[in-house]
Short mmCIF file of C-alpha atoms in Angstrom, two decimals:
data_model
loop_
_atom_site.label_atom_id
_atom_site.label_comp_id
_atom_site.label_asym_id
_atom_site.label_seq_id
_atom_site.Cartn_x
_atom_site.Cartn_y
_atom_site.Cartn_z
CA MET A 607 0.01 0.00 -0.02
CA THR A 608 1.41 3.43 -0.97
CA TRP A 609 1.09 6.69 0.93
CA GLY A 610 -1.32 7.94 -1.72
CA THR A 611 -3.54 4.87 -1.25
CA LEU A 612 -3.52 5.44 2.48
CA ASN A 613 -4.62 9.05 2.09
CA ASN A 614 -7.40 7.99 -0.28
CA MET A 615 -8.74 5.52 2.34
CA TYR A 616 -9.75 8.39 4.54
CA ASP A 617 -11.22 10.71 1.89
CA HIS A 618 -14.75 9.63 2.73
CA ILE A 619 -14.46 10.89 6.35
CA ASN A 620 -16.22 14.19 6.97
CA ARG A 621 -13.69 16.46 8.57
CA PRO A 622 -15.53 19.36 10.14
CA THR A 623 -14.19 22.90 9.53
CA TYR A 624 -14.98 25.92 11.72
CA ASP A 625 -14.19 29.60 11.58
CA PHE A 626 -13.26 30.90 15.02
CA GLY A 627 -12.82 34.43 13.69
CA ASP A 628 -9.00 34.60 14.15
CA ARG A 629 -8.40 31.15 12.58
CA ILE A 630 -10.15 28.49 10.49
CA ILE A 631 -9.51 24.93 11.66
CA THR A 632 -10.36 21.53 10.07
CA PHE A 633 -10.70 19.05 12.82
CA ARG A 634 -10.36 15.27 12.61
CA SER A 635 -13.71 14.58 14.30
CA ASN A 636 -16.84 16.26 15.54
CA TRP A 637 -15.71 15.44 19.11
CA GLU A 638 -12.61 17.56 18.62
CA LEU A 639 -14.77 20.43 17.16
CA ASN A 640 -17.11 20.26 20.14
CA TYR A 641 -14.24 20.17 22.57
CA ALA A 642 -12.82 23.30 20.81
CA PHE A 643 -16.32 24.99 21.35
CA TYR A 644 -15.88 24.10 25.04
CA LEU A 645 -12.32 25.52 25.15
CA GLU A 646 -13.39 28.67 23.36
CA TRP A 647 -16.12 29.18 25.98
CA LEU A 648 -13.54 28.69 28.75
CA VAL A 649 -11.46 31.48 27.15
CA LYS A 650 -14.46 33.76 27.04
CA ILE A 651 -15.35 33.22 30.73
CA LYS A 652 -11.64 33.67 31.58
CA GLU A 653 -11.08 30.14 32.87
CA ILE A 654 -8.10 29.59 30.52
CA LYS A 655 -5.91 31.98 28.57
CA LYS A 656 -5.82 30.22 25.22
CA TRP A 657 -5.93 26.93 23.29
CA GLU A 658 -4.23 25.51 20.24
CA TYR A 659 -5.27 22.71 17.99
CA GLU A 660 -2.52 20.18 17.08
CA PRO A 661 0.14 22.57 18.27
CA GLU A 662 3.30 20.54 17.67
CA ARG A 663 4.56 17.05 17.10
CA TYR A 664 6.55 15.43 19.89
CA ARG A 665 9.13 12.94 18.73
CA PHE A 666 10.51 10.00 20.61
CA TRP A 667 14.22 9.18 20.09
CA ARG A 668 16.32 6.27 21.20
CA THR A 669 20.15 6.20 21.26
CA GLU A 670 22.08 3.01 20.90
CA GLY A 671 25.85 3.57 20.71
CA ASN A 672 26.50 5.99 18.02
CA PHE A 673 23.05 5.60 16.49
CA LYS A 674 20.00 7.66 17.25
CA TYR A 675 16.65 6.69 15.73
CA GLU A 676 13.08 7.79 16.11
CA LEU A 677 10.69 5.44 17.88
CA GLY A 678 7.71 7.33 16.77
CA SER A 679 5.97 10.66 17.27
CA TYR A 680 2.77 12.04 18.79
CA LEU A 681 0.61 14.97 17.75
CA PRO A 682 -1.78 15.97 20.55
CA ASP A 683 -5.24 17.27 19.88
CA PHE A 684 -4.98 20.44 22.01
CA ARG A 685 -2.59 22.46 24.10
CA ILE A 686 -4.19 24.66 26.72
CA THR A 687 -2.52 27.60 28.32
CA ARG A 688 -3.88 28.35 31.86
CA LEU A 689 -4.24 31.90 33.23
CA ASP A 690 -0.87 31.49 35.07
CA ASP A 691 0.83 30.54 31.68
CA SER A 692 1.33 26.94 32.65
CA GLN A 693 0.38 24.48 29.94
CA TYR A 694 -1.06 21.00 29.47
CA ILE A 695 -2.19 18.91 26.57
CA VAL A 696 -5.50 17.18 25.88
CA GLU A 697 -6.19 14.14 23.89
CA VAL A 698 -9.82 13.46 22.91
CA LYS A 699 -10.43 9.77 22.27
CA GLY A 700 -13.55 7.77 21.85
CA ARG A 701 -11.76 4.48 22.43
CA LYS A 702 -8.51 3.49 23.98
CA GLN A 703 -6.12 4.05 21.06
CA ARG A 704 -2.74 5.67 20.65
CA MET A 705 -1.98 4.68 24.32
CA ILE A 706 1.58 3.74 23.34
CA ALA A 707 2.09 7.35 22.28
CA LEU A 708 0.67 8.67 25.55
CA LYS A 709 2.87 6.31 27.53
CA ARG A 710 5.87 7.50 25.60
CA MET A 711 4.88 11.12 26.30
CA LYS A 712 4.96 10.37 30.03
CA LYS A 713 8.34 8.73 29.59
CA PHE A 714 10.07 11.26 27.29
CA TYR A 715 8.25 14.45 28.34
CA PRO A 716 7.35 13.87 31.99
CA GLU A 717 7.06 17.63 32.53
CA ILE A 718 4.01 17.97 30.26
CA PRO A 719 0.71 17.16 31.92
CA ILE A 720 -1.70 15.22 29.76
CA GLU A 721 -5.49 15.03 30.12
CA LEU A 722 -7.23 12.25 28.35
CA VAL A 723 -10.84 12.92 27.43
CA GLU A 724 -12.50 9.54 26.85
CA GLN A 725 -16.11 8.77 25.81
CA LYS A 726 -17.51 8.88 29.32
CA ASP A 727 -15.81 12.26 29.96
CA TYR A 728 -17.11 13.63 26.66
CA GLU A 729 -20.60 12.47 27.32
CA ILE A 730 -20.63 14.29 30.75
CA LEU A 731 -19.41 17.42 29.01
CA ARG A 732 -21.92 17.15 26.21
CA LYS A 733 -24.79 16.71 28.76
CA LYS A 734 -23.56 19.72 30.84
CA VAL A 735 -22.81 22.33 28.15
CA GLY A 736 -23.37 20.75 24.75
CA LYS A 737 -26.62 22.39 24.06
CA MET A 738 -25.54 25.79 25.29
CA LEU A 739 -22.40 25.69 23.21
CA GLY A 740 -24.03 24.25 20.01
CA PHE A 741 -22.28 20.84 19.88
CA VAL A 742 -22.74 19.22 16.50
#
């Protein structure tokens, strides 16, 4: 299978796009879009300073002798900046997937707090604020 074939495999997936005024973002899922609505609301009520979608890719390296090679990488869904300028990342997942990447994050970047939003957490959020924030 070639890279082009892999890309075509996902062409049927509807990737929601939203204009937040200062940026237009295409998300990988409606859950991520809805979580962005929630984060935008937190900014408006001054609970957080800002949020970023897929802010940077973290790479995991291993060194053996004179060789250094990449074990993999991880692109988190969101990076949130609190009012005190401290930051943490959020991963929105419907199922337990990409757990290896999260484990590697804890090993290679232990200073970066990670919040995992799973289906049960998302459903609680949706019930509390989904209607008010216009979740899709």
